Tab-separated table of C-alpha atoms in Angstrom:
chain	number	residue	atom	x	y	z
L	1	MET	CA	-10.057	19.207	47.413
L	2	LEU	CA	-8.434	17.094	45.167
L	3	SER	CA	-11.017	15.557	43.177
L	4	VAL	CA	-12.603	19.439	42.737
L	5	VAL	CA	-8.642	20.228	41.241
L	6	ALA	CA	-9.092	17.516	39.666
L	7	ALA	CA	-12.020	17.697	38.055
L	8	VAL	CA	-10.606	22.319	37.090
L	9	SER	CA	-7.618	20.807	35.393
L	10	LEU	CA	-9.456	19.007	32.981
L	11	ALA	CA	-12.013	21.408	32.488
L	12	LEU	CA	-9.257	23.516	31.824
L	13	ALA	CA	-7.313	20.756	29.336
L	14	GLY	CA	-10.248	19.960	27.116
L	15	VAL	CA	-11.245	24.236	26.860
L	16	TRP	CA	-7.604	24.391	26.284
L	17	GLN	CA	-7.364	21.416	23.330
L	18	GLY	CA	-10.737	22.998	21.651
L	19	ALA	CA	-8.758	26.554	21.610
L	20	ALA	CA	-5.699	24.889	20.220
L	21	SER	CA	-7.941	22.878	17.008
L	22	ALA	CA	-9.674	26.382	16.922
L	23	PRO	CA	-6.836	27.379	13.598
L	24	LEU	CA	-7.598	24.010	12.532
L	25	LEU	CA	-11.213	23.178	12.261
L	26	ALA	CA	-11.481	26.670	11.711
L	27	ALA	CA	-9.567	25.476	8.691
L	28	TYR	CA	-11.012	22.081	7.511
L	29	ASP	CA	-14.369	23.696	7.624
L	30	ARG	CA	-13.557	26.340	5.274
L	31	LEU	CA	-11.810	23.205	3.349
L	32	ASP	CA	-8.103	24.519	3.274
L	33	LEU	CA	-6.322	22.280	3.225
L	34	ASP	CA	-3.199	24.625	2.475
L	35	ALA	CA	-3.896	26.498	6.208
L	36	MET	CA	-4.638	22.821	7.923
L	37	ARG	CA	-1.416	21.214	7.468
L	38	ARG	CA	0.298	24.379	8.514
L	39	SER	CA	-2.055	24.250	11.630
L	40	ALA	CA	-0.863	20.577	11.628
L	41	ALA	CA	2.917	21.907	11.589
L	42	ALA	CA	2.106	24.159	14.623
L	43	LEU	CA	1.400	21.493	16.787
L	44	SER	CA	2.881	19.126	18.631
L	45	VAL	CA	3.519	15.265	18.911
L	46	GLY	CA	1.565	15.158	21.962
L	47	GLU	CA	-0.825	17.705	20.326
L	48	VAL	CA	-1.585	16.380	16.704
L	49	GLY	CA	-1.888	12.607	18.534
L	50	ALA	CA	-4.089	14.064	20.520
L	51	ARG	CA	-6.703	14.867	17.954
L	52	LEU	CA	-6.150	11.432	16.300
L	53	ASP	CA	-8.246	10.471	19.700
L	54	SER	CA	-10.515	12.784	19.818
L	55	SER	CA	-14.440	12.049	20.715
L	56	ASP	CA	-15.431	14.659	18.380
L	57	PRO	CA	-15.686	13.193	14.328
L	58	ASP	CA	-14.309	16.389	12.787
L	59	THR	CA	-11.021	16.891	14.600
L	60	ARG	CA	-10.009	13.693	14.762
L	61	ARG	CA	-10.725	13.655	10.629
L	62	ALA	CA	-9.480	17.858	10.113
L	63	THR	CA	-6.840	16.147	11.914
L	64	ILE	CA	-6.018	13.210	9.265
L	65	LEU	CA	-6.017	15.042	6.364
L	66	ALA	CA	-2.984	17.416	7.716
L	67	SER	CA	-1.240	14.152	10.005
L	68	PRO	CA	1.078	14.382	6.539
L	69	ALA	CA	1.982	17.971	7.518
L	70	ALA	CA	3.233	17.082	11.518
L	71	ARG	CA	6.518	16.712	12.915
L	72	ASP	CA	7.660	13.234	12.890
L	73	PRO	CA	3.547	12.274	10.910
L	74	TRP	CA	4.867	8.886	10.988
L	75	VAL	CA	5.425	8.855	15.253
L	76	HIS	CA	1.148	8.638	13.555
L	77	LEU	CA	1.512	5.638	11.270
L	78	PRO	CA	0.005	2.915	13.551
L	79	LYS	CA	-3.042	5.507	15.233
L	80	LEU	CA	-3.622	6.194	11.754
L	81	ALA	CA	-3.477	2.521	11.553
L	82	ALA	CA	-6.161	2.119	13.693
L	83	LEU	CA	-8.426	4.859	12.610
L	84	ALA	CA	-8.476	2.739	9.398
L	85	GLY	CA	-9.633	-0.500	11.972
L	86	GLY	CA	-12.365	1.384	11.635
L	87	TRP	CA	-16.575	1.046	11.106
L	88	GLN	CA	-16.419	4.455	9.109
L	89	ARG	CA	-15.026	4.122	5.482
L	90	ASP	CA	-14.485	7.607	4.701
L	91	GLN	CA	-12.731	7.688	8.006
L	92	ALA	CA	-10.582	4.530	6.938
L	93	VAL	CA	-9.969	5.842	3.147
L	94	ALA	CA	-8.683	9.362	4.795
L	95	ALA	CA	-6.869	8.000	7.309
L	96	THR	CA	-4.506	5.058	5.243
L	97	GLU	CA	-4.276	7.719	2.360
L	98	ALA	CA	-2.504	9.861	5.057
L	99	ALA	CA	-0.367	7.283	5.858
L	100	GLY	CA	-0.036	6.364	1.975
L	101	HIS	CA	1.776	9.758	1.484
L	102	ILE	CA	4.086	9.508	5.185
L	103	ALA	CA	4.845	6.472	4.577
L	104	ARG	CA	5.693	7.487	0.473
L	105	THR	CA	9.224	9.601	2.302
L	106	LEU	CA	10.141	7.559	4.381
L	107	SER	CA	13.348	6.906	2.250
L	108	PRO	CA	16.424	4.445	3.898
L	109	GLU	CA	18.105	7.707	3.964
L	110	HIS	CA	15.453	10.004	5.767
L	111	VAL	CA	15.457	7.211	8.464
L	112	GLU	CA	18.512	7.352	8.889
L	113	LEU	CA	19.005	11.992	8.438
L	114	HIS	CA	16.070	11.652	10.792
L	115	GLU	CA	18.078	8.817	13.368
L	116	ILE	CA	14.355	7.066	13.335
L	117	GLU	CA	14.485	3.828	15.185
L	118	ALA	CA	13.455	0.279	13.139
L	119	ASP	CA	11.476	-1.176	15.485
L	120	ARG	CA	9.281	2.166	15.907
L	121	ILE	CA	8.605	1.468	11.468
L	122	SER	CA	8.637	-1.670	12.137
L	123	ALA	CA	5.783	-1.273	14.648
L	124	ALA	CA	3.994	0.417	12.045
L	125	ALA	CA	4.747	-2.220	9.663
L	126	ARG	CA	2.769	-5.088	11.632
L	127	ALA	CA	-0.288	-2.424	12.893
L	128	TRP	CA	-0.537	-1.859	8.640
L	129	ALA	CA	0.006	-5.463	8.004
L	130	SER	CA	-3.028	-6.613	10.297
L	131	VAL	CA	-5.820	-3.593	8.400
L	132	ALA	CA	-4.114	-5.470	5.158
L	133	GLN	CA	-5.272	-8.658	6.529
L	134	ARG	CA	-8.234	-8.201	7.616
L	135	ALA	CA	-10.964	-9.538	5.419
L	136	ASP	CA	-13.712	-7.442	6.733
L	137	ARG	CA	-12.058	-4.927	5.318
L	138	TRP	CA	-12.367	-2.971	1.911
L	139	PRO	CA	-10.589	-3.978	-0.568
L	140	ASP	CA	-9.010	-0.687	-1.625
L	141	VAL	CA	-8.027	0.209	2.277
L	142	ARG	CA	-6.409	-3.167	2.209
L	143	VAL	CA	-3.982	-2.886	-0.754
L	144	ALA	CA	-3.454	1.043	-0.361
L	145	ALA	CA	-2.317	-0.716	3.674
L	146	MET	CA	-0.069	-3.839	1.536
L	147	ALA	CA	1.275	-0.722	-0.247
L	148	ILE	CA	2.528	1.755	3.044
L	149	VAL	CA	3.736	-1.813	4.788
L	150	ALA	CA	5.604	-2.423	0.932
L	151	GLN	CA	6.918	1.270	1.240
L	152	LEU	CA	8.034	0.925	5.306
L	153	ASP	CA	10.276	-1.934	4.413
L	154	ALA	CA	11.402	-0.270	1.641
L	155	ALA	CA	12.272	2.685	3.749
L	156	LEU	CA	14.429	-0.224	5.876
L	157	LEU	CA	15.453	-2.065	3.309
L	158	ALA	CA	13.826	-5.463	4.660
L	159	GLN	CA	13.827	-8.561	2.056
L	160	PRO	CA	11.468	-10.602	3.754
L	161	ASP	CA	12.087	-13.902	2.497
L	162	PRO	CA	9.665	-15.637	1.222
L	163	PRO	CA	8.433	-12.137	0.262
L	164	ARG	CA	5.795	-10.573	3.160
L	165	TRP	CA	3.038	-10.425	1.134
L	166	LEU	CA	3.224	-14.747	-1.355
L	167	HIS	CA	0.031	-15.650	1.793
L	168	ALA	CA	-2.466	-12.961	0.060
L	169	LEU	CA	-2.268	-14.467	-3.362
L	170	ASP	CA	-4.760	-17.395	-2.392
L	171	ASP	CA	-6.849	-14.457	-0.564
L	172	PRO	CA	-10.238	-14.305	-1.991
L	173	ASP	CA	-10.956	-11.115	-3.106
L	174	PRO	CA	-9.024	-10.361	-7.282
L	175	ALA	CA	-8.003	-6.555	-5.850
L	176	VAL	CA	-5.784	-8.047	-3.147
L	177	ARG	CA	-4.062	-11.365	-4.909
L	178	ARG	CA	-3.630	-8.548	-8.358
L	179	ALA	CA	-1.789	-6.662	-4.830
L	180	ALA	CA	0.316	-9.507	-3.826
L	181	ALA	CA	1.234	-10.276	-6.943
L	182	GLU	CA	2.169	-6.341	-7.947
L	183	LEU	CA	4.334	-6.340	-4.625
L	184	MET	CA	6.399	-9.147	-4.747
L	185	PRO	CA	10.620	-7.651	-5.176
L	186	ASP	CA	11.937	-6.958	-8.923
L	187	PRO	CA	14.262	-9.971	-8.823
L	188	VAL	CA	10.824	-12.182	-7.367
L	189	PRO	CA	13.450	-14.851	-4.820
L	190	SER	CA	12.950	-18.371	-5.947
L	191	SER	CA	10.443	-18.684	-2.534
L	192	ALA	CA	7.714	-16.877	-4.604
L	193	ARG	CA	8.082	-18.457	-8.114
L	194	ALA	CA	6.293	-21.072	-7.484
L	195	ARG	CA	3.650	-20.092	-6.053
L	196	LEU	CA	3.726	-17.289	-9.162
L	197	GLY	CA	3.427	-20.150	-11.354
L	198	ARG	CA	-0.111	-21.344	-10.454
L	199	ALA	CA	-1.156	-18.446	-9.927
L	200	VAL	CA	-0.692	-17.946	-13.773
L	201	ILE	CA	-2.005	-21.307	-14.093
L	202	GLU	CA	-5.059	-21.013	-11.830
L	203	ASP	CA	-5.802	-17.549	-10.856
L	204	ALA	CA	-9.591	-16.266	-12.724
L	205	ASP	CA	-8.698	-12.976	-13.171
L	206	PRO	CA	-7.176	-12.137	-15.814
L	207	ASP	CA	-5.571	-8.928	-14.005
L	208	VAL	CA	-3.922	-11.257	-10.825
L	209	VAL	CA	-2.974	-13.235	-13.811
L	210	TRP	CA	-1.022	-10.930	-15.648
L	211	ALA	CA	0.611	-9.321	-12.926
L	212	ALA	CA	1.852	-12.294	-11.248
L	213	ALA	CA	3.353	-13.418	-14.716
L	214	GLN	CA	5.206	-10.245	-14.688
L	215	SER	CA	6.878	-10.432	-11.381
L	216	LEU	CA	8.095	-13.450	-12.912
L	217	CYS	CA	9.405	-11.531	-15.974
L	218	ALA	CA	9.889	-8.640	-15.638
L	219	GLY	CA	13.578	-9.935	-13.696
L	220	LEU	CA	14.478	-10.517	-17.691
L	221	ALA	CA	14.550	-8.048	-18.855
L	222	HIS	CA	18.224	-6.815	-17.306
L	223	GLY	CA	19.529	-10.075	-16.785
L	224	ASP	CA	17.824	-12.396	-14.900
L	225	ASP	CA	18.133	-15.585	-16.051
L	226	SER	CA	15.033	-17.372	-17.844
L	227	ALA	CA	14.982	-20.559	-16.689
L	228	GLY	CA	14.263	-20.056	-13.470
L	229	ALA	CA	10.498	-18.363	-14.308
L	230	VAL	CA	10.124	-20.346	-17.290
L	231	ALA	CA	10.317	-23.677	-15.348
L	232	ALA	CA	8.401	-21.485	-12.648
L	233	LEU	CA	5.180	-21.227	-15.587
L	234	GLY	CA	5.813	-24.701	-17.219
L	235	ALA	CA	3.941	-25.324	-20.638
L	236	PRO	CA	0.657	-24.666	-18.559
L	237	GLY	CA	1.760	-21.348	-17.794
L	238	LEU	CA	3.171	-20.300	-21.110
L	239	ALA	CA	-0.019	-21.707	-22.356
L	240	ARG	CA	-2.166	-19.107	-19.956
L	241	VAL	CA	-0.772	-16.695	-21.188
L	242	ALA	CA	-0.323	-16.736	-24.986
L	243	GLN	CA	-3.955	-16.939	-24.174
L	244	LEU	CA	-4.521	-14.211	-22.770
L	245	ALA	CA	-2.269	-12.779	-25.217
L	246	SER	CA	-5.466	-13.609	-28.347
L	247	ASP	CA	-7.834	-12.145	-25.649
L	248	ASP	CA	-10.004	-9.630	-27.431
L	249	ASP	CA	-10.251	-7.457	-23.985
L	250	LEU	CA	-6.427	-7.282	-24.267
L	251	ALA	CA	-6.293	-3.244	-24.146
L	252	GLN	CA	-7.950	-3.605	-21.064
L	253	ARG	CA	-4.659	-4.398	-19.803
L	254	ALA	CA	-2.153	-2.616	-18.529
L	255	PRO	CA	0.605	-2.358	-20.561
L	256	ALA	CA	4.087	-2.528	-18.606
L	257	ALA	CA	2.408	-5.620	-17.182
L	258	VAL	CA	1.410	-7.201	-20.790
L	259	LEU	CA	4.904	-6.558	-22.025
L	260	ASP	CA	7.055	-8.403	-19.063
L	261	ALA	CA	4.798	-11.007	-19.478
L	262	ALA	CA	5.773	-11.088	-22.989
L	263	ARG	CA	9.359	-11.745	-21.686
L	264	CYS	CA	9.064	-15.379	-21.097
L	265	LEU	CA	6.800	-16.135	-23.869
L	266	ALA	CA	9.888	-14.815	-25.674
L	267	ALA	CA	13.186	-17.207	-24.086
L	268	SER	CA	10.081	-19.588	-25.117
L	269	PRO	CA	11.293	-21.249	-28.929
L	270	ALA	CA	7.081	-22.457	-28.986
L	271	HIS	CA	5.449	-19.881	-27.967
L	272	ARG	CA	7.450	-17.556	-30.375
L	273	ARG	CA	4.522	-16.386	-32.903
L	274	ALA	CA	2.060	-16.000	-29.330
L	275	LEU	CA	4.357	-13.500	-28.770
L	276	THR	CA	4.783	-11.924	-32.577
L	277	ALA	CA	0.918	-12.135	-32.333
L	278	LEU	CA	1.249	-9.831	-29.024
L	279	GLU	CA	3.459	-7.479	-29.931
L	280	GLN	CA	1.086	-6.242	-32.788
L	281	ARG	CA	-1.865	-6.187	-29.974
L	282	VAL	CA	-0.076	-3.816	-27.321
L	283	ALA	CA	0.791	-0.588	-26.699
L	284	ARG	CA	4.110	1.003	-25.532
L	285	PRO	CA	3.669	2.044	-22.566
């Protein structure tokens, strides 16, 4: 008798879940994102979690897309990280975009106001850090995962020293190395300066070089001591920045990165000529 009752209960649960998912799936079929979000907001945290675990791909994808509008959406960050770790690229990208949206809403004030446990945010950060560290993930997914972790660290006012992504400057993928440089805290702690200086000197990708130089030199704009940044670059690093400043493809580089890197040239009397030439070529952002 018990097995029959259990079977009936499971069948009824399946029918109930299918009925509850109907508005969300109907909105998904219509590509009506606003209606999807309203449907997700009407579900409990457990119901959203169950749909993220669904074996039905449409239910799963619809829930991923609508998850930022769910109640306490930050609860779902670990599950979204698991979905981003799968082998369906469209699902991984959708999960990463949804998690990015959720993470951007988590300010320290939001965490305090809603009494979100720091351990939960830390667990979500670990889950997304695992995605970012996987070399078998698509570069755009890894870079977005790195940014999500940075947002979660900021929500907890966490400033790891050395910086969390310092090791990623050694990653084989230039997009990951560039993100690692761009996500450095400002001001850059002394523990990261030497490695950033080495990236400026040795990295083969110009965008990585500019990002690393920007992280080192941006602090000079608000009164940081230039000696530490200039010393980390040394003569070879300053020469590399000056050389890239004369390249024909300079206009393709991020203007803010170029101008921040130029602050170190300005602090070095030996490179004032390169700085003057650079100022004439780069449009201010």
